[in-house]
mmCIF file of C-alpha atoms in Angstrom:
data_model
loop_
_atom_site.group_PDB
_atom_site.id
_atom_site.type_symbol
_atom_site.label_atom_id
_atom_site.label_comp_id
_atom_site.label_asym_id
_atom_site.label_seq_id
_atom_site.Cartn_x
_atom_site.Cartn_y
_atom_site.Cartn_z
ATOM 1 C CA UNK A 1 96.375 105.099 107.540
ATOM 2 C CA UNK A 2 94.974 108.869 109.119
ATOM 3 C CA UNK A 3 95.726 112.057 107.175
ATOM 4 C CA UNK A 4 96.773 114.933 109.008
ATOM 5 C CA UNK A 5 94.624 117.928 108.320
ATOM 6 C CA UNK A 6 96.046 120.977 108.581
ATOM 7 C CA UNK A 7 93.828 123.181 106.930
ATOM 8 C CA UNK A 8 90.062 123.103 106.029
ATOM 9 C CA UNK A 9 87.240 125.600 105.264
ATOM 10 C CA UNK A 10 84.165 124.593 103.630
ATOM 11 C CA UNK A 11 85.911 125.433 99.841
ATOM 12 C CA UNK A 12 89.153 122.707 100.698
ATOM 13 C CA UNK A 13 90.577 120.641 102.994
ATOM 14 C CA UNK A 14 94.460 120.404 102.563
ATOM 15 C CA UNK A 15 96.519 117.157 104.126
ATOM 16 C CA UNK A 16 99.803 115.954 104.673
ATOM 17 C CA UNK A 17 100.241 113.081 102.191
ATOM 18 C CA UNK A 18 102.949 110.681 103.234
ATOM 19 C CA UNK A 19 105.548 109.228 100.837
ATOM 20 C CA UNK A 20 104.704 106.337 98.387
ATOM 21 C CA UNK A 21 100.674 107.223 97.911
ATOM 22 C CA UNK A 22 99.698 107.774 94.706
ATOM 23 C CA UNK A 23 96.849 110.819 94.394
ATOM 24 C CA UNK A 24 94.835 108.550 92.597
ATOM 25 C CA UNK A 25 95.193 105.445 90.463
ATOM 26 C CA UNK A 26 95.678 106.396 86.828
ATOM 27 C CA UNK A 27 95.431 103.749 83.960
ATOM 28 C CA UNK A 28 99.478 103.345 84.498
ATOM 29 C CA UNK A 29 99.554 102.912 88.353
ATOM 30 C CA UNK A 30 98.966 99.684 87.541
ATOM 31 C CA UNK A 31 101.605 98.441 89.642
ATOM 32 C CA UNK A 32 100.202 100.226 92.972
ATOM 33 C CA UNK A 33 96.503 99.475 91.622
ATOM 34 C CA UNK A 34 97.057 97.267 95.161
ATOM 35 C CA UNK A 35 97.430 100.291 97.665
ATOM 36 C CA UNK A 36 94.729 103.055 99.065
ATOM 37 C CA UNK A 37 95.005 106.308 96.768
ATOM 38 C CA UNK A 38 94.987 109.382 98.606
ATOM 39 C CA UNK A 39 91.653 109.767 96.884
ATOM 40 C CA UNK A 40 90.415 106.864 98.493
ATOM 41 C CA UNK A 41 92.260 107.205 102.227
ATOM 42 C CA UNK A 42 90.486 110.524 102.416
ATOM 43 C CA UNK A 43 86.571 109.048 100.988
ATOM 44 C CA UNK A 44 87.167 106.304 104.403
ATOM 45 C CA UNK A 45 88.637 108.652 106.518
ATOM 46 C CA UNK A 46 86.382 111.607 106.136
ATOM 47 C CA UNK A 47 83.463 109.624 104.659
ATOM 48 C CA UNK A 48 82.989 112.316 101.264
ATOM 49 C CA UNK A 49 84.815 112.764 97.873
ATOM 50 C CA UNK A 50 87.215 115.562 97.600
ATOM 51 C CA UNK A 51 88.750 116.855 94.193
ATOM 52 C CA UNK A 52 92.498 117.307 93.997
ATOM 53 C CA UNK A 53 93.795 120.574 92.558
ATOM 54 C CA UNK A 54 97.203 119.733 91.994
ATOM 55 C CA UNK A 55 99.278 116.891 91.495
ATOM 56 C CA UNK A 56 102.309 115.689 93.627
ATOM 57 C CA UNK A 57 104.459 112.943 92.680
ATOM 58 C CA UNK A 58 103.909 109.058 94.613
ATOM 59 C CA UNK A 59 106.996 109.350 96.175
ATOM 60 C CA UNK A 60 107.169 112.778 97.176
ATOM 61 C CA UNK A 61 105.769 114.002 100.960
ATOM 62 C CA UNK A 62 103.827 116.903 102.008
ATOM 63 C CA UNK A 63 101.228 119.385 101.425
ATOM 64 C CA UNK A 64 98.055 118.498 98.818
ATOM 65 C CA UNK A 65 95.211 120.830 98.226
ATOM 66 C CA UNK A 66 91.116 119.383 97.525
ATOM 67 C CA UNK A 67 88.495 120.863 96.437
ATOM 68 C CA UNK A 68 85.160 119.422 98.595
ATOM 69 C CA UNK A 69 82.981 120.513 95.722
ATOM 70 C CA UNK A 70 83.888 119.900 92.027
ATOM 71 C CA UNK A 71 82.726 123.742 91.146
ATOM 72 C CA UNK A 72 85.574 125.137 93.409
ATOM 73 C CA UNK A 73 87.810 123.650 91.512
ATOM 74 C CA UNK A 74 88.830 125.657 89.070
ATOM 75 C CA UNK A 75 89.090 129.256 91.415
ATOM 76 C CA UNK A 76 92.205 127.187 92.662
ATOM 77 C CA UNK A 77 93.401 125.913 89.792
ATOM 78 C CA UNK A 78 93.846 129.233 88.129
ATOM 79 C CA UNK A 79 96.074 130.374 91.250
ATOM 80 C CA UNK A 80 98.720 127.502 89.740
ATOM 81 C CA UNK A 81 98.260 128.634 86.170
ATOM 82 C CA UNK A 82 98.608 132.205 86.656
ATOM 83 C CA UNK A 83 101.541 131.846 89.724
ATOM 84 C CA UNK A 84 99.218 133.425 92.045
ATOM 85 C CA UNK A 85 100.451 130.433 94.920
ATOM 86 C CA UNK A 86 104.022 129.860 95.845
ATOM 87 C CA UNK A 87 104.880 126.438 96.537
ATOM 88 C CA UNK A 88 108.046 125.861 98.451
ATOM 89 C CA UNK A 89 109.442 122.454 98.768
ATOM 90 C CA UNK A 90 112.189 120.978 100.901
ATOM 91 C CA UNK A 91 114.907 118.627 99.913
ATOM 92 C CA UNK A 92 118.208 116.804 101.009
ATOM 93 C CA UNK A 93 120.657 116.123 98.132
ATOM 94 C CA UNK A 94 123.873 114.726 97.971
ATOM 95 C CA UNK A 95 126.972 116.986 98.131
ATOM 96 C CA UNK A 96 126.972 121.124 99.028
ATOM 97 C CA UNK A 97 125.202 122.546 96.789
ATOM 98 C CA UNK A 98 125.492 126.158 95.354
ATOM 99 C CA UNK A 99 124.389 128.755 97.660
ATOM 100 C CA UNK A 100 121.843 129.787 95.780
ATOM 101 C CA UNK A 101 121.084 129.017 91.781
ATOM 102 C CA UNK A 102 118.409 129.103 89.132
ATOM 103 C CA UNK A 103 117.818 126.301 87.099
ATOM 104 C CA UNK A 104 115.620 126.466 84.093
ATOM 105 C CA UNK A 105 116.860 123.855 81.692
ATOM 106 C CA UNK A 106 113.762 122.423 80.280
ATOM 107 C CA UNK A 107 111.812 119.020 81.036
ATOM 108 C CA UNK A 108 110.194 116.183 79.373
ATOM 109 C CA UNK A 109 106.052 116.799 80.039
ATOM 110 C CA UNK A 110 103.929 113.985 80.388
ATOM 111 C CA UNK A 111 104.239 113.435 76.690
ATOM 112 C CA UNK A 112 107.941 112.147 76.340
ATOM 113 C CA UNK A 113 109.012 113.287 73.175
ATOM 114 C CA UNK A 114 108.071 116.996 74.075
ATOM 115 C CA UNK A 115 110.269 119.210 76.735
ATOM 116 C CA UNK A 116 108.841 122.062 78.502
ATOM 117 C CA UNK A 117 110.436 125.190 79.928
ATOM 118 C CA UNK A 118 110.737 124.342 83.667
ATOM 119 C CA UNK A 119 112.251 126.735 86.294
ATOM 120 C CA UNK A 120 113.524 126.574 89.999
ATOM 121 C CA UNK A 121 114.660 128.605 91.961
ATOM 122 C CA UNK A 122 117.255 126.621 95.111
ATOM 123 C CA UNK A 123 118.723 127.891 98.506
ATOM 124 C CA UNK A 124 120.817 126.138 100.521
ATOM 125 C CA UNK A 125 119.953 126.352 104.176
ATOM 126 C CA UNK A 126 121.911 124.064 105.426
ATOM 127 C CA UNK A 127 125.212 121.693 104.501
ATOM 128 C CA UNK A 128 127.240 119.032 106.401
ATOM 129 C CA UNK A 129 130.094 116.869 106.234
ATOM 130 C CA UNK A 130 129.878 113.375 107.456
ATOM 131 C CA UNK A 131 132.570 110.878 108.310
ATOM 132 C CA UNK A 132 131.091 108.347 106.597
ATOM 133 C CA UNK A 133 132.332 106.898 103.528
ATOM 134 C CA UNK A 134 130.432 106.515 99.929
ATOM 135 C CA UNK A 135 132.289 105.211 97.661
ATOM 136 C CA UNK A 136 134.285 106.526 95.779
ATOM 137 C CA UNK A 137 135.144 108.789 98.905
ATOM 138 C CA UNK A 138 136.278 108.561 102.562
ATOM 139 C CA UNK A 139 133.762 110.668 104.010
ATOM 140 C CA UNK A 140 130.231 112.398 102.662
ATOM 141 C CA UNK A 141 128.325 115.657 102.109
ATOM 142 C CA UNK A 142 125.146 116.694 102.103
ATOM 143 C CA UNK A 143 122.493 119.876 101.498
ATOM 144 C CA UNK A 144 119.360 120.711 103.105
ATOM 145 C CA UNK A 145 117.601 122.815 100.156
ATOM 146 C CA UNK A 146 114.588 124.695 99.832
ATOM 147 C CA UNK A 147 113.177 124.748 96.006
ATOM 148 C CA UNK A 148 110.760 127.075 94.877
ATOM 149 C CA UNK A 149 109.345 125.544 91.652
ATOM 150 C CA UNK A 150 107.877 128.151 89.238
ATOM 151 C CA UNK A 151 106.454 125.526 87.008
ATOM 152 C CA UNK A 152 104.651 122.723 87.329
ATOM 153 C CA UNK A 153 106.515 119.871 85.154
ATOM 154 C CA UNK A 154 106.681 115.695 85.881
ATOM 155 C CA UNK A 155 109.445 115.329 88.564
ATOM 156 C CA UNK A 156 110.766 118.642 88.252
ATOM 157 C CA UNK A 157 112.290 118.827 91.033
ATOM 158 C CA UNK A 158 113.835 115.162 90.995
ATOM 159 C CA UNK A 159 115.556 116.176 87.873
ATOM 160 C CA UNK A 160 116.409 119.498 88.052
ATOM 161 C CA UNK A 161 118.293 118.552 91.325
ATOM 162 C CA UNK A 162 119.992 115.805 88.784
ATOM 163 C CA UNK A 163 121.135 118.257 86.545
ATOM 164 C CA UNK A 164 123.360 120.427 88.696
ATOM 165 C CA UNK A 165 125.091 116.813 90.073
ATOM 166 C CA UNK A 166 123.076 117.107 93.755
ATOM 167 C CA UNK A 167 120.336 114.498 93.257
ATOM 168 C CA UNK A 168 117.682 114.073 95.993
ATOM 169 C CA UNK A 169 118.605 111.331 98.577
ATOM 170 C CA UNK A 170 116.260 108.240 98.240
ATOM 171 C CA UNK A 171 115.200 109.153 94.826
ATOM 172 C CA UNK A 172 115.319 105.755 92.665
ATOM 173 C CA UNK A 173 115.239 106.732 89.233
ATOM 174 C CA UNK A 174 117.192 110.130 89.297
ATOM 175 C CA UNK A 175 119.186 109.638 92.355
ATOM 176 C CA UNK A 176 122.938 108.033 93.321
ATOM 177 C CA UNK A 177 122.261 104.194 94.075
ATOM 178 C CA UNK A 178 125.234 104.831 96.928
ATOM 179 C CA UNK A 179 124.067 107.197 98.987
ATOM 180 C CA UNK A 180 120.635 105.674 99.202
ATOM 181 C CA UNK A 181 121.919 102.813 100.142
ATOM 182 C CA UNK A 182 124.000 104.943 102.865
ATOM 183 C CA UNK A 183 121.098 105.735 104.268
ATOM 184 C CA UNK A 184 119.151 102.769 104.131
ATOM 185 C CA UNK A 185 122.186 101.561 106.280
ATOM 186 C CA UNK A 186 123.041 104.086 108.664
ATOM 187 C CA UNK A 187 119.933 105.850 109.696
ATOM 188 C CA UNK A 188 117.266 102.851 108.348
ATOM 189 C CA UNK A 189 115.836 105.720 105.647
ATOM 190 C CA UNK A 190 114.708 104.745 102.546
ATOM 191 C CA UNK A 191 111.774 107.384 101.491
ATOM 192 C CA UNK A 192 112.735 110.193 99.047
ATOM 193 C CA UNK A 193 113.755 113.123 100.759
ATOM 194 C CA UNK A 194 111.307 115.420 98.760
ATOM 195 C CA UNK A 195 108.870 117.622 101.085
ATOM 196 C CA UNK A 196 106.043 119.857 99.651
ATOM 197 C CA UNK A 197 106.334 122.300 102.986
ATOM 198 C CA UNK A 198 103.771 125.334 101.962
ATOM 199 C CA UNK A 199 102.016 126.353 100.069
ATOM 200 C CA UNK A 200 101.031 130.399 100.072
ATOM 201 C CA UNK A 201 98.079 132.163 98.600
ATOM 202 C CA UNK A 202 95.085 134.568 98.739
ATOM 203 C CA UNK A 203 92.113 132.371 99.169
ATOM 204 C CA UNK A 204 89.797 133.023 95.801
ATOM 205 C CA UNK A 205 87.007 132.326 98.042
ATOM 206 C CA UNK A 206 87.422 134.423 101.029
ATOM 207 C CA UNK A 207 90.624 137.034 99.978
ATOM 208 C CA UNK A 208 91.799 135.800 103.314
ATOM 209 C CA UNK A 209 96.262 135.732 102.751
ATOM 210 C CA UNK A 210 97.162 131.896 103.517
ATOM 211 C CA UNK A 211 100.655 130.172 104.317
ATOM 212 C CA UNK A 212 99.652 126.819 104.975
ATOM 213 C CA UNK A 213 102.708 124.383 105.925
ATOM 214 C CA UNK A 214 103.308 120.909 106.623
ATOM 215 C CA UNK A 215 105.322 119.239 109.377
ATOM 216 C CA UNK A 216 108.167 116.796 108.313
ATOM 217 C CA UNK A 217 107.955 113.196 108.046
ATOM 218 C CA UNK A 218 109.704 111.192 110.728
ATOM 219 C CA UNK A 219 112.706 110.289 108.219
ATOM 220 C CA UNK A 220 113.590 113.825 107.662
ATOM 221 C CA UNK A 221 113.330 114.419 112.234
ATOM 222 C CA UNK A 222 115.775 111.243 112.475
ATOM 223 C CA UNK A 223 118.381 112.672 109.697
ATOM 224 C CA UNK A 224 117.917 116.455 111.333
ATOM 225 C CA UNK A 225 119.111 115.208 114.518
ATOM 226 C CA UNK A 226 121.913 113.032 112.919
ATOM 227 C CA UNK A 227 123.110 116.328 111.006
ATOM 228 C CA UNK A 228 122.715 118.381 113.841
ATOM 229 C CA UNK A 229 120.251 121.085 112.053
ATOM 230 C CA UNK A 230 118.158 122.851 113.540
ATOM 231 C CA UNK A 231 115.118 124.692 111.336
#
């Protein structure tokens, strides 16, 4: 597997990381303890250890930001604590969703028992109707959504899109069995259809003004042309 690069300086390198790699193999990714980490992808591909600065989910797509040097680190980090870096994500979720909505119902943190505020802020760009049915209906419907998280919780997104009844397509644990399996079927798609598209900051480094973005997956080019939207 090659990572796309679509930014680097000598501070970070930032890649596209494709769906179903884990960042890096944690004492409970036992059951991928099998497959490269990005971690280790990126030590074959570019031959030196880089140091994530955020985290994004196994199963989500897109945009990841390393650190080359472990003392750059934290100049990044503190653009996530402090909201300094706008993150917008991209997903496709089942029925129209709401024009435009806030949703800050909390979420369980990596600690189960505790929930966290969590807030994000949706758009829909695009909707469509399709003549195929999913049960229990004759045809189906569908959102293309842009999600601007403004925290940083486990599988925010995932179940924040859950909680207003438009769960991400291809998501197995939050999502709706029958459209997955829709498009598993129809279009031969079976990835989440999560995207981490940009990510948009003043470099601590350099005070240079970024908007870094990364390109869509195939899945997401075969179901734009099926939907007929254009970005």
């Amino acid at each position: 597997m090659k990572l796309d690069v679509i930014y680097e300086d000598e501070y970070v390198l930032c890649v596209s990381k494709p769906n179903n790699v884990v960042v890096h193999h944690a004492h409970h990714s036992r059951n991928v303890a099998d497959e490269d980490s990005l971690l280790q992808i990126i030590q074959q591909q570019f031959n030196q250890k880089m140091y994530p600065i955020h985290r994004l989910d196994r199963k989500t797509s897109g945009i990841i930001l390393l650190a080359k040097e472990t003392k750059f680190v934290a100049k990044f980090q503190e653009l996530f604590t402090n909201n300094e870096i706008q993150k917008t994500y991209y997903g496709i979720v089942r029925g129209h969703a709401p024009e435009t909505k806030i949703i800050d119902s909390p979420v369980k943190g990596r600690d189960a028992n505790v929930h966290k505020d969590a807030e994000t802020h949706l758009n829909t760009i695009k909707t469509v109707t399709v003549n195929i049915p999913v049960k229990p209906y004759d045809t189906s419907r569908y959102s293309l959504v842009k999600l601007a998280p403004k925290t940083g919780r486990l599988h925010q997104l995932r179940i924040h899109m859950n909680k207003i009844s438009h769960p991400l397509v291809g998501d197995p644990k939050y999502g709706d069995k029958n459209h997955n399996t829709m498009f598993i079927d129809n279009f031969d798609c079976e990835n989440l259809f999560l995207h981490a598209y940009s990510l948009e900051f003043i470099h601590p480094y350099s005070n240079e003004k970024l908007l870094i973005k990364a390109d869509f997956p195939k899945d997401w080019c075969v179901v734009f042309e099926k939907f007929n939207w254009n970005l």
